[in-house]
Coordinates of C-alpha atoms in Angstrom, one line a residue:
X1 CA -21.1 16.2 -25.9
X2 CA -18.5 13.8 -24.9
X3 CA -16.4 17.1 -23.7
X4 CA -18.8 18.6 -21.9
X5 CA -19.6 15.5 -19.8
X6 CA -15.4 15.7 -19.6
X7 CA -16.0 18.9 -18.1
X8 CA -18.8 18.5 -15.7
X9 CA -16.8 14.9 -14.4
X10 CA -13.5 17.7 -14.1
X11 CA -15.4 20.3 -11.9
X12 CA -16.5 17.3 -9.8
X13 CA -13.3 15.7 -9.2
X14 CA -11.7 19.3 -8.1
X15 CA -14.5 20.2 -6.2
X16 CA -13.8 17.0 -4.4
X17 CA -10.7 17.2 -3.5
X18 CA -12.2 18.9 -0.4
X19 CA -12.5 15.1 0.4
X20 CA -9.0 13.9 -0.1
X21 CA -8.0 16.6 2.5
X22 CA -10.8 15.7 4.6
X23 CA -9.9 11.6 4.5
X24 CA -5.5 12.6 5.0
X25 CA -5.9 14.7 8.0
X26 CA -8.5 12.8 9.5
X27 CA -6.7 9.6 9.6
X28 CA -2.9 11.2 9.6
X29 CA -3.6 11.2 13.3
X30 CA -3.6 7.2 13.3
X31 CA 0.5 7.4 13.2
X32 CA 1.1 10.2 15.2
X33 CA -0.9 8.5 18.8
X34 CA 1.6 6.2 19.3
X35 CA 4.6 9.1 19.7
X36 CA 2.4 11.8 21.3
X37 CA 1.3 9.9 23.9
X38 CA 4.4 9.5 26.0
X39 CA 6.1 12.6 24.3
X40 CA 2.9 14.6 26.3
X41 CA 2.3 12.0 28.5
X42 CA -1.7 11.7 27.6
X43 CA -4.1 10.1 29.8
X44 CA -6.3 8.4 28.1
X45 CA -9.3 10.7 27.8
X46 CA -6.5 13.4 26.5
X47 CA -5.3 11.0 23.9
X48 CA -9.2 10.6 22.4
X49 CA -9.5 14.9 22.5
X50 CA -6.0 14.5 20.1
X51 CA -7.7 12.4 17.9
X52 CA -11.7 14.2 18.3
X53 CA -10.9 17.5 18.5
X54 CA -11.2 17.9 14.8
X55 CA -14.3 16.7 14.3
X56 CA -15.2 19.1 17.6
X57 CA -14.7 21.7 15.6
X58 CA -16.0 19.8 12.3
X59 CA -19.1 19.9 14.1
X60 CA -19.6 23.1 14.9
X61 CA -18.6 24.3 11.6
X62 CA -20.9 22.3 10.2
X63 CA -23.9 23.9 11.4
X64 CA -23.4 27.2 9.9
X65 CA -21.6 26.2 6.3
X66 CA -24.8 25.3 4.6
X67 CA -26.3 28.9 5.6
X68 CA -23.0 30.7 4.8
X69 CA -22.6 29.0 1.6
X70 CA -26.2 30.1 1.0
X71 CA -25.2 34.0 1.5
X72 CA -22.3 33.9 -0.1
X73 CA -21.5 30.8 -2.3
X74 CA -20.5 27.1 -2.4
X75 CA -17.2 27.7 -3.9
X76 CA -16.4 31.0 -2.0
X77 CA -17.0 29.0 1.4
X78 CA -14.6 26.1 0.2
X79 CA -11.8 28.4 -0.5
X80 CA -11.8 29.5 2.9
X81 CA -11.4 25.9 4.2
X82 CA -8.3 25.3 1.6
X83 CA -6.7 28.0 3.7
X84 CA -7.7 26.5 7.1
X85 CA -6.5 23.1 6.0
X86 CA -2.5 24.7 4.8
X87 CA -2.7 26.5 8.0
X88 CA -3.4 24.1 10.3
X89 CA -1.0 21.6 8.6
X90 CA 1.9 24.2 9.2
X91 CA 0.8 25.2 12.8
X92 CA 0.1 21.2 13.9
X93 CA 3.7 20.3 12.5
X94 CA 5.2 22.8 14.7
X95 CA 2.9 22.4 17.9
X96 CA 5.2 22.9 20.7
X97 CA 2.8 21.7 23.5
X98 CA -0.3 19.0 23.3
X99 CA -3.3 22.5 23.5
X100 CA -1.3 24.1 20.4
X101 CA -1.8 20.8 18.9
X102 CA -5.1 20.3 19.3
X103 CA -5.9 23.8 18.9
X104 CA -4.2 23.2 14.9
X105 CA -6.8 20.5 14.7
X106 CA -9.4 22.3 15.7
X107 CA -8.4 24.5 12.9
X108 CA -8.7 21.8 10.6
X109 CA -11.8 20.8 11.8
X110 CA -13.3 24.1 10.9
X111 CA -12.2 22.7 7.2
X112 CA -13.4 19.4 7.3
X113 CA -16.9 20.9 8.6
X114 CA -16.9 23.1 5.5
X115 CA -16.1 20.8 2.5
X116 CA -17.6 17.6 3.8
X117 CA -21.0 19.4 3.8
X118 CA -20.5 21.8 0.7
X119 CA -18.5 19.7 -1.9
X120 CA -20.8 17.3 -2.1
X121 CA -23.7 19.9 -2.3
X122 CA -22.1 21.9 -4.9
X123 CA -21.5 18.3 -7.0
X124 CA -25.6 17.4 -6.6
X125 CA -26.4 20.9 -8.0
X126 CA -24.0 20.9 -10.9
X127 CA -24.1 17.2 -11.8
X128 CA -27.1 15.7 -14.1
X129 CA -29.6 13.5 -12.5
X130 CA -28.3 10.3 -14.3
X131 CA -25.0 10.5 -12.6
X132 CA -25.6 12.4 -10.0
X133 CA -24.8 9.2 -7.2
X134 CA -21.7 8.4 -8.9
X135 CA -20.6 12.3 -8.8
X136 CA -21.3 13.1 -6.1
X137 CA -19.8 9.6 -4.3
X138 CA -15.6 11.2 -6.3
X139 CA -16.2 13.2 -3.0
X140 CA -16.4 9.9 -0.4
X141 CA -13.9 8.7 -2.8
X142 CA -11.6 10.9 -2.0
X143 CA -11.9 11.0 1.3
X144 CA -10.6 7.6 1.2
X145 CA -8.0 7.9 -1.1
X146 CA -6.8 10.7 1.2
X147 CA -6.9 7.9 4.3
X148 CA -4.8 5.9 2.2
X149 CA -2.3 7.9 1.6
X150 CA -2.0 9.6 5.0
X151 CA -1.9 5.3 6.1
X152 CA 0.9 5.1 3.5
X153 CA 3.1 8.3 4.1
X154 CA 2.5 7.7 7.9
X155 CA 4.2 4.0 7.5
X156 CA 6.8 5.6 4.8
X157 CA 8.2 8.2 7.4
X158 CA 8.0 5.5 10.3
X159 CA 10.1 3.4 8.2
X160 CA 12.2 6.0 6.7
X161 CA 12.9 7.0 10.4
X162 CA 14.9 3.6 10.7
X163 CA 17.2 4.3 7.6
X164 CA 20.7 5.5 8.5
X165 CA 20.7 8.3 4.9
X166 CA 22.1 11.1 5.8
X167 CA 19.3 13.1 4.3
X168 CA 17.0 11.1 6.7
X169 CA 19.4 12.8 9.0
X170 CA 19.6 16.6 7.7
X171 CA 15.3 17.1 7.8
X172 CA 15.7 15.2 11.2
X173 CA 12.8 12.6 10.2
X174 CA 13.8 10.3 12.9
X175 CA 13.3 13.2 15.5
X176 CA 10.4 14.7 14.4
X177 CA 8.6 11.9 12.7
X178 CA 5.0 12.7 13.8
X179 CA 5.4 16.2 12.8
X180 CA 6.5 16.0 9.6
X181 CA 3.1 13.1 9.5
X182 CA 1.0 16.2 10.3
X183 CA 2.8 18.5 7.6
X184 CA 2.5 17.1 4.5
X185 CA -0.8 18.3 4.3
X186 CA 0.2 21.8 3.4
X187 CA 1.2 20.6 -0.1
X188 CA -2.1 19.0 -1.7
X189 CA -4.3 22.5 0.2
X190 CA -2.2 24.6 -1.4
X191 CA -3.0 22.9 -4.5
X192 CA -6.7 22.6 -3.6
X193 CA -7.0 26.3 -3.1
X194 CA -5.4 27.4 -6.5
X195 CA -7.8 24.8 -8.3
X196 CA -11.1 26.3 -6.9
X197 CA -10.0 29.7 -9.1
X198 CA -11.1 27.6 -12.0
X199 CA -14.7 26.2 -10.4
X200 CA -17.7 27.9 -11.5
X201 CA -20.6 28.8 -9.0
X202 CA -23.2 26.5 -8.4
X203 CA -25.9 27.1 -10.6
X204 CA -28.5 26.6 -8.4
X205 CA -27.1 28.7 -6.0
X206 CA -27.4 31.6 -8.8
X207 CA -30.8 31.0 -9.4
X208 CA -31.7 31.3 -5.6
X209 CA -30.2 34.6 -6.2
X210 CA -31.8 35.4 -9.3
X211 CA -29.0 35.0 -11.2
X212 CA -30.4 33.2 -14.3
X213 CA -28.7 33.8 -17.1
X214 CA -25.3 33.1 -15.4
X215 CA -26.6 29.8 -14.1
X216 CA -27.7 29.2 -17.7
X217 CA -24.3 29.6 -19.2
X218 CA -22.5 27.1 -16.8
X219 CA -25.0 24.3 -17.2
X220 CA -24.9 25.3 -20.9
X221 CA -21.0 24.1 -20.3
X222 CA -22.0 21.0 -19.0
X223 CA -24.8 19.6 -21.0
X224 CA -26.9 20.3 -24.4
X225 CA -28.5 23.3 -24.3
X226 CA -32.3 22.5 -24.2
X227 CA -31.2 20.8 -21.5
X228 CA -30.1 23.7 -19.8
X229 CA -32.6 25.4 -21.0
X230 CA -35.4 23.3 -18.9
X231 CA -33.0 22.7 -15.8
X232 CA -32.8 26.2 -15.1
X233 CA -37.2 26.2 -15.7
X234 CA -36.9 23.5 -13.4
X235 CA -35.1 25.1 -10.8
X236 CA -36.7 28.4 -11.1
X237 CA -40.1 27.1 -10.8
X238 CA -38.8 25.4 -7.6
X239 CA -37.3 28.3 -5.8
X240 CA -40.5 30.4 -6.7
X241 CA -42.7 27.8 -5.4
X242 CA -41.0 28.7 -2.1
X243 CA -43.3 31.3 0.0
X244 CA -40.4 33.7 1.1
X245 CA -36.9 31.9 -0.8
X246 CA -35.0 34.6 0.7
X247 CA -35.6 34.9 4.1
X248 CA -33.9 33.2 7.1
X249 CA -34.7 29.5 7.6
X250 CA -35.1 28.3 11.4
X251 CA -34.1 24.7 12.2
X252 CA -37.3 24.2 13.7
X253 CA -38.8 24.3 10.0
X254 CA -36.9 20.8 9.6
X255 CA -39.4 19.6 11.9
X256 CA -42.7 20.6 10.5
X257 CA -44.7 17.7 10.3
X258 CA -44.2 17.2 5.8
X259 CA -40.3 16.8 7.0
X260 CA -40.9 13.7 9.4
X261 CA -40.1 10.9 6.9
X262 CA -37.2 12.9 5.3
X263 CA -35.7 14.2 8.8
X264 CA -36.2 10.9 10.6
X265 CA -34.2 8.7 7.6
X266 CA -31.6 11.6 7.6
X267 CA -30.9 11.3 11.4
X268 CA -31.0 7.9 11.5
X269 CA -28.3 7.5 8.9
X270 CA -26.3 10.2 10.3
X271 CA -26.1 8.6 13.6
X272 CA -25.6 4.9 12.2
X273 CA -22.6 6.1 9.8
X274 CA -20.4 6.9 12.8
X275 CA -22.1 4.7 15.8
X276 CA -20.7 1.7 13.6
X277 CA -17.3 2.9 14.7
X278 CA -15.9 3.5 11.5
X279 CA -13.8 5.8 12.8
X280 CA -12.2 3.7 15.3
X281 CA -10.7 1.9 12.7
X282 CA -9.9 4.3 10.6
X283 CA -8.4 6.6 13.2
X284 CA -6.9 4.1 15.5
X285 CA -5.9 1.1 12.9
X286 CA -2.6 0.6 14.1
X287 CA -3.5 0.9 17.8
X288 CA -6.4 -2.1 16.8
X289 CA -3.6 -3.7 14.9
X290 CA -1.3 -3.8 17.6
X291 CA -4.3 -5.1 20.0
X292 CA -3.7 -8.7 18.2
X293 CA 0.2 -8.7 18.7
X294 CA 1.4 -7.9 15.4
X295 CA 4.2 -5.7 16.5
X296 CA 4.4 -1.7 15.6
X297 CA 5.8 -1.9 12.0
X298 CA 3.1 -5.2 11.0
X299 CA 0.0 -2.6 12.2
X300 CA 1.2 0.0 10.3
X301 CA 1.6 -1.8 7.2
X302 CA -1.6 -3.5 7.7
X303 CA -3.0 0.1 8.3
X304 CA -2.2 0.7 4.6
X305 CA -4.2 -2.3 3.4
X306 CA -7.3 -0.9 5.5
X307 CA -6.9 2.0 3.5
X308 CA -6.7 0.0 -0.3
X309 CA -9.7 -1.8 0.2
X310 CA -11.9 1.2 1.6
X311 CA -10.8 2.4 -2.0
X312 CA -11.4 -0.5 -4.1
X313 CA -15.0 -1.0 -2.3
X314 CA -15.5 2.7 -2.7
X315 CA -15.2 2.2 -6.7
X316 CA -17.3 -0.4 -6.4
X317 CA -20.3 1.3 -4.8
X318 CA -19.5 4.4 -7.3
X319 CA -19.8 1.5 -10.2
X320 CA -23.0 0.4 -8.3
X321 CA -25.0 3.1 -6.9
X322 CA -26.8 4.7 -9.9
X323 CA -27.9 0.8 -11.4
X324 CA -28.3 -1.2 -8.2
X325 CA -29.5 1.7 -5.7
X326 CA -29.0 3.5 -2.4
X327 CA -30.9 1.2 -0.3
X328 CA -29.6 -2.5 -1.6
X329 CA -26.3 -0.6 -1.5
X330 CA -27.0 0.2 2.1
X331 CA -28.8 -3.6 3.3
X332 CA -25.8 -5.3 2.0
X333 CA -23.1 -3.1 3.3
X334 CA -24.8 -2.6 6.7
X335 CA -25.6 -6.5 6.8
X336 CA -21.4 -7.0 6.9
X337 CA -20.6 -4.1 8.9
X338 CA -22.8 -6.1 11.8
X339 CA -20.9 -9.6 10.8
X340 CA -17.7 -8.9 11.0
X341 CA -18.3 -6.6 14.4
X342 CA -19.5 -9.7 16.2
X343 CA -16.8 -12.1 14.5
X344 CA -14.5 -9.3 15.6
X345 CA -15.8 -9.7 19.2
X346 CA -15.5 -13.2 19.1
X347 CA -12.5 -13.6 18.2
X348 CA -10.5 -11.1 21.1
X349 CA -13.0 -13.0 23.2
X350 CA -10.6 -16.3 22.6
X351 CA -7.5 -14.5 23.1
X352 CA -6.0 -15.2 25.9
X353 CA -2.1 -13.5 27.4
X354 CA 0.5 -15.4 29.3
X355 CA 4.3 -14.3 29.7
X356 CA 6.9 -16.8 29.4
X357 CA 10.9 -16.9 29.8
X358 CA 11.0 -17.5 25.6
X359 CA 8.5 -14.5 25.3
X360 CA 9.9 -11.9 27.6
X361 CA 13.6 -12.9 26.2
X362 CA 12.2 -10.7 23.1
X363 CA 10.9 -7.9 25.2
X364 CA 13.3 -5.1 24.4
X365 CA 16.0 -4.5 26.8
X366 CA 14.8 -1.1 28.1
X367 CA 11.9 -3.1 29.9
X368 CA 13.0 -3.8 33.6
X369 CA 11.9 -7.5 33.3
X370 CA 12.5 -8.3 37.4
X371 CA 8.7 -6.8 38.1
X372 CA 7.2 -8.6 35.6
X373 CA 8.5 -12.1 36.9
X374 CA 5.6 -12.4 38.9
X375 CA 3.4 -12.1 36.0
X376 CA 5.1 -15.2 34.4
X377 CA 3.2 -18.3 33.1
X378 CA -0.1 -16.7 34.4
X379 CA -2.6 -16.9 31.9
X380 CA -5.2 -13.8 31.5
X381 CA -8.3 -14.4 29.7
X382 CA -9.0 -10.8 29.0
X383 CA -7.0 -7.9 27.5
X384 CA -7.9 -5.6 30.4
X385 CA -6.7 -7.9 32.7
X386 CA -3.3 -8.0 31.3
X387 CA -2.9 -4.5 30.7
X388 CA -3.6 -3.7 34.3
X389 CA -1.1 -6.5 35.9
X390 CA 1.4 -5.2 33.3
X391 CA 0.5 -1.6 34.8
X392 CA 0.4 -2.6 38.2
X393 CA 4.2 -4.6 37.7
X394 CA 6.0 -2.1 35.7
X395 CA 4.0 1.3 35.9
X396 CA 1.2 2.7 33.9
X397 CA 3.8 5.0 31.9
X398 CA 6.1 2.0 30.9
X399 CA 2.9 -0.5 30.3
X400 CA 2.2 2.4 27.9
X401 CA 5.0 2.8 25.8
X402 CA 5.8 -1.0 25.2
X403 CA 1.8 -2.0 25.2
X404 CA 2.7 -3.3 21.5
X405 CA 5.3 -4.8 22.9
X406 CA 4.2 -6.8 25.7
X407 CA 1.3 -7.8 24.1
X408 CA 2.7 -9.3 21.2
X409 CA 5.3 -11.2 23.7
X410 CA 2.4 -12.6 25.4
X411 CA -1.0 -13.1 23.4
X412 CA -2.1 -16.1 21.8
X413 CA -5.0 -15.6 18.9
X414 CA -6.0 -15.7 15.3
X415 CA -4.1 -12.6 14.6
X416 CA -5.1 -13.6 10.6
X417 CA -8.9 -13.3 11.6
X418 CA -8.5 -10.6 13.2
X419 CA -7.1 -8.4 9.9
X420 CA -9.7 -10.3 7.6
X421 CA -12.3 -8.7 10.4
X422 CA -11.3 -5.4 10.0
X423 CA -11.1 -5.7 6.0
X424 CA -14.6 -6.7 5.8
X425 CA -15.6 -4.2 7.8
X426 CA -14.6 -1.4 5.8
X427 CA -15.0 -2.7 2.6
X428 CA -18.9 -3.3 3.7
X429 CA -18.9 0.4 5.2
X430 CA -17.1 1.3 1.8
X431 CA -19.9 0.0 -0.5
X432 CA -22.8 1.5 1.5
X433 CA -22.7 4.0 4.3
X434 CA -19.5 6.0 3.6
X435 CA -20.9 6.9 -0.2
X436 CA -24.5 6.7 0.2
X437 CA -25.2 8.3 3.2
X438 CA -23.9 12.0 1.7
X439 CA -25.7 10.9 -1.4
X440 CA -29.0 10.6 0.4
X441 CA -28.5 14.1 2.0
X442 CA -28.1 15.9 -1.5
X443 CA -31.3 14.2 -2.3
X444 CA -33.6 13.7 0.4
X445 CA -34.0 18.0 1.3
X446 CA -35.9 20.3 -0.6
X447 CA -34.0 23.1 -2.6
X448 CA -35.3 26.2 -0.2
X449 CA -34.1 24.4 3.1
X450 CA -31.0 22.2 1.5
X451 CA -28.2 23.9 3.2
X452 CA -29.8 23.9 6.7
X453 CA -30.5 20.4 7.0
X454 CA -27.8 19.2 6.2
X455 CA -26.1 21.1 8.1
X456 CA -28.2 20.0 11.0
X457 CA -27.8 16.2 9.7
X458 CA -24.4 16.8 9.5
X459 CA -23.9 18.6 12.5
X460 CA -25.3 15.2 14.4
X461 CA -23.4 12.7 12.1
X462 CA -19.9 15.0 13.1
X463 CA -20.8 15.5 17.1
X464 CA -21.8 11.1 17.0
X465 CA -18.0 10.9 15.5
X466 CA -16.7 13.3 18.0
X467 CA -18.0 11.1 20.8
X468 CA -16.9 8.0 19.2
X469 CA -13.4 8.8 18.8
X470 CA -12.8 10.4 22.2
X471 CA -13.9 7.8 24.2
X472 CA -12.4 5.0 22.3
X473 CA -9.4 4.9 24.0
X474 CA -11.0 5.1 27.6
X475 CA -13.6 2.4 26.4
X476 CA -10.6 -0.1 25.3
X477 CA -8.5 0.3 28.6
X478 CA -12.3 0.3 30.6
X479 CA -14.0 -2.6 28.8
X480 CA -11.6 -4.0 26.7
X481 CA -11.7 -5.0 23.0
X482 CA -14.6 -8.0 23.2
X483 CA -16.9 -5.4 24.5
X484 CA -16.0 -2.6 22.3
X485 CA -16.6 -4.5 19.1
X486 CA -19.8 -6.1 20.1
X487 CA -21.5 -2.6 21.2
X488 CA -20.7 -1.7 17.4
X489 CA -22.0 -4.8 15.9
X490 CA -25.3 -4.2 17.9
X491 CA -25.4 -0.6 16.5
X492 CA -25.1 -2.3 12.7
X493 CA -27.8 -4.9 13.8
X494 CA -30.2 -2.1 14.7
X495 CA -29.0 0.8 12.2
X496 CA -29.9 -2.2 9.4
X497 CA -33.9 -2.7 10.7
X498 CA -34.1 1.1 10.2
X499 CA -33.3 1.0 6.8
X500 CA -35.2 -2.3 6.1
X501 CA -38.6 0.0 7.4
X502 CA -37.9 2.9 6.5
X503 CA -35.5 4.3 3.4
X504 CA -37.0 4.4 0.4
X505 CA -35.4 4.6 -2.8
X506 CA -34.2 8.1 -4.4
X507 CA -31.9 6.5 -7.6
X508 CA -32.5 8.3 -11.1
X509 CA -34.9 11.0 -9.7
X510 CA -34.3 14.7 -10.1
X511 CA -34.3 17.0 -6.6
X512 CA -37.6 18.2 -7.6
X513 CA -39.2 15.0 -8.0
X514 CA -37.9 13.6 -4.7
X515 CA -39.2 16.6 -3.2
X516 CA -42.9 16.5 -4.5
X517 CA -42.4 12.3 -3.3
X518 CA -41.0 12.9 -0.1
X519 CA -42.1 16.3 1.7
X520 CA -46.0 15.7 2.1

């Protein structure tokens, strides 16, 4: 027995390496902002496309992989977005303009779209009910081992690019150092697609296709046989409840009045997960980093500890979820997300920016200092306010490139608060709405309409992301930090009332049981 629960726990953690790709080329694009911008020299709108325009495309693929993986099969569908991950790797590494660039993300997108909506389906239909919320959150675990890694090798080629080796020298790191950010991907897809040879189809996707005995011998591989024996009974009896299993499902049946409960929690969870602005942080960190005047090489370095504590708290929630629950899991988590988004605010709000003769000394030399003179010993209460003197002194495309500069020359805060902040942020969103949120969505739907909604929930909880991370960078320079961080923590505030009234909870309950409790 102990084997086959070996097995079942090793088809899980391959299948969910979907995630790990998902979480490295999401957040790769944190280290790469800082040299695109004035290598293309990106507005501010154009640098939030470089960032969104994968989950654009996430987005849109997200609405039809729940259908296709329907027709044709979960593990079919996510060697396609193996492919479109190594691909887009390659082609982003060797972008020669900012549209090739983003059109390489795009392509990624298609493959984030894919296998964050199918791994963790495939994991909820193979994976017993006991341990189904702890299988299915390897995938959100993943994902954030995969941030933490693209933080890490981000900071290692940043720092490598200041070595004087000569092999440094010979694969021209220092010159192309946010291309070879964006290429390292190709490695672990490659690997991702060779693993899925050795997957097995979903065995409730064979019985949907009357494929019984099949789907019999793979949970046969996984668990005791009587087991197996009354899943597959189970399952059958489900699909055959069904009036007409096999014909096309129209989004509008996600609204049928017996779906209200089910579609109104799934929406509201989708829209809260990214409203928070997880992905700010995640995306941005060293941009944030630099906000509080740490210096380039500090934000980078303090990107990588963002990304070891979204792990640690991620283990935690998988250690947690199937005792404790979804929704305690989700008060808590959501509770701290809102706390430390209005501590956040708070604490820019005290920052205040002056330039002295001892602070500009440090500016580096490049900067012509004379303009900024008349800046000197003025004190700015806000961060737009500096940023715009600086812009109007020196230029908008030298206030650009040595922003992390200047405003480490010139602001005064609790740089310390700030990083403790951002840690409890995402080790709050680490414990609740990063792993429960896809574990709610391989419970909530029934078995006929499964891969449409959440493909519809997923399409909203991708486009909410998209909109997030594009206007990020406008809404900094617009509004400023203060601002920013307090519209999130008000977002938290209300995102936690929902769940309060509404979310029931789904822990240790088969999919047929939460079906017959939920649809009415």
């Amino acid at each position: 027995m102990q084997n086959k629960k070996s097995s079942v726990t090793g088809i899980a953690l391959v299948v969910a390496m979907g995630g790990f790709l998902m979480g490295f080329d999401a957040s790769v694009i944190s280290g790469v902002i800082k040299f695109i911008e004035p290598e293309f020299q990106l507005s501010k709108i154009e640098l939030g496309w470089a960032v969104a325009s994968l989950s654009l495309s996430a987005t849109l693929a997200m609405m039809f992989a729940g259908p296709i993986s329907d027709k044709y099969g979960r593990i079919i569908v996510l060697k396609y977005s193996a492919l479109l991950y190594a691909f887009s790797a390659i082609l982003s590494a060797v972008a020669p303009s900012f549209f090739i660039l983003v059109f390489a993300r795009m392509l990624a997108g298609i493959g984030v779209g894919i296998s964050l909506i199918i791994a963790p389906m495939y994991i909820a239909e193979i994976a017993p009910a006991a341990k189904r919320g702890k299988m299915v959150s390897f995938n959100q675990l993943n994902i954030v081992i995969g941030l933490s890694v693209a933080f890490f090798t981000n900071y290692l080629i940043v720092h490598l690019a200041g070595s004087n080796a000569s092999w440094v020298d010979t694969l021209k790191i220092r010159e192309y150092n946010w291309r070879w950010m964006l290429g390292l991907e190709f490695f672990p897809a490659l690997l991702y697609y060779i693993f899925l040879f050795f997957v097995p189809q979903s065995p409730r996707w064979l019985i949907m296709k009357g494929r019984y005995d099949e789907a019999l011998s793979i949970l046969k591989t996984v668990g005791e046989e009587k087991a197996a024996e009354k899943m597959v009974n189970e399952i059958k009896e489900s699909v055959l409840l069904d009036a007409a299993p096999k014909e096309k499902i129209a989004v509008k049946e996600l609204f049928a009045p017996s779906m209200k409960l089910v579609m109104t929690i799934g929406i509201g969870i989708a829209i809260l997960q990214q409203i928070v602005g997880i992905n700010c942080v995640f995306f941005y960190a060293p941009m944030i980093f630099e906000q509080s005047g740490i210096g380039t090489d500090a934000s980078f370095i303090q990107a990588i500890l963002v990304g070891l504590i979204n792990v640690v708290f991620t283990i935690v929630a998988m250690a947690l979820i199937d005792k404790l629950g979804r929704k305690p899991l989700l008060v808590i988590g959501v509770s701290g997300i809102a706390i430390s988004m209005f501590v956040l605010s708070y604490s820019f709000n005290a920052a205040t920016y002056t330039l002295t003769d001892a602070s500009m000394a440090k500016l580096p030399t490049e900067i012509n200092l004379e303009p900024l003179n008349t800046l000197k010993n003025t004190t700015f209460e806000t961060d737009t306010e500096f940023k715009n003197a600086v812009a109007k002194a020196i230029g908008s495309d030298a206030a650009t490139k040595y922003e992390s500069e200047l405003i480490t020359a010139s602001i005064t805060m609790n740089s310390t608060l700030i990083l403790f902040c951002i840690l409890g942020f995402v080790a709050s969103f680490a414990i609740s709405l990063g792993p429960v949120m896809w574990v709610l969505f391989s419970e909530l739907f029934p078995n006929r309409i499964r891969g449409v909604a959440i493909s519809f929930v997923g399409f909203i909880n991708s486009a909410v992301s998209f909109l997030v991370q594009l206007v990020f960078p406008w809404e900094l320079s617009r509004f400023g930090t203060t601002w920013t961080f307090l519209i999130f923590g008000l977002f938290a505030f209300f995102g936690l009332l929902l769940i309060l009234r509404l979310l029931p909870e789904t822990k240790g309950k088969s999919l047929e049981e939460l079906e017959a409790i939920l649809v009415k």
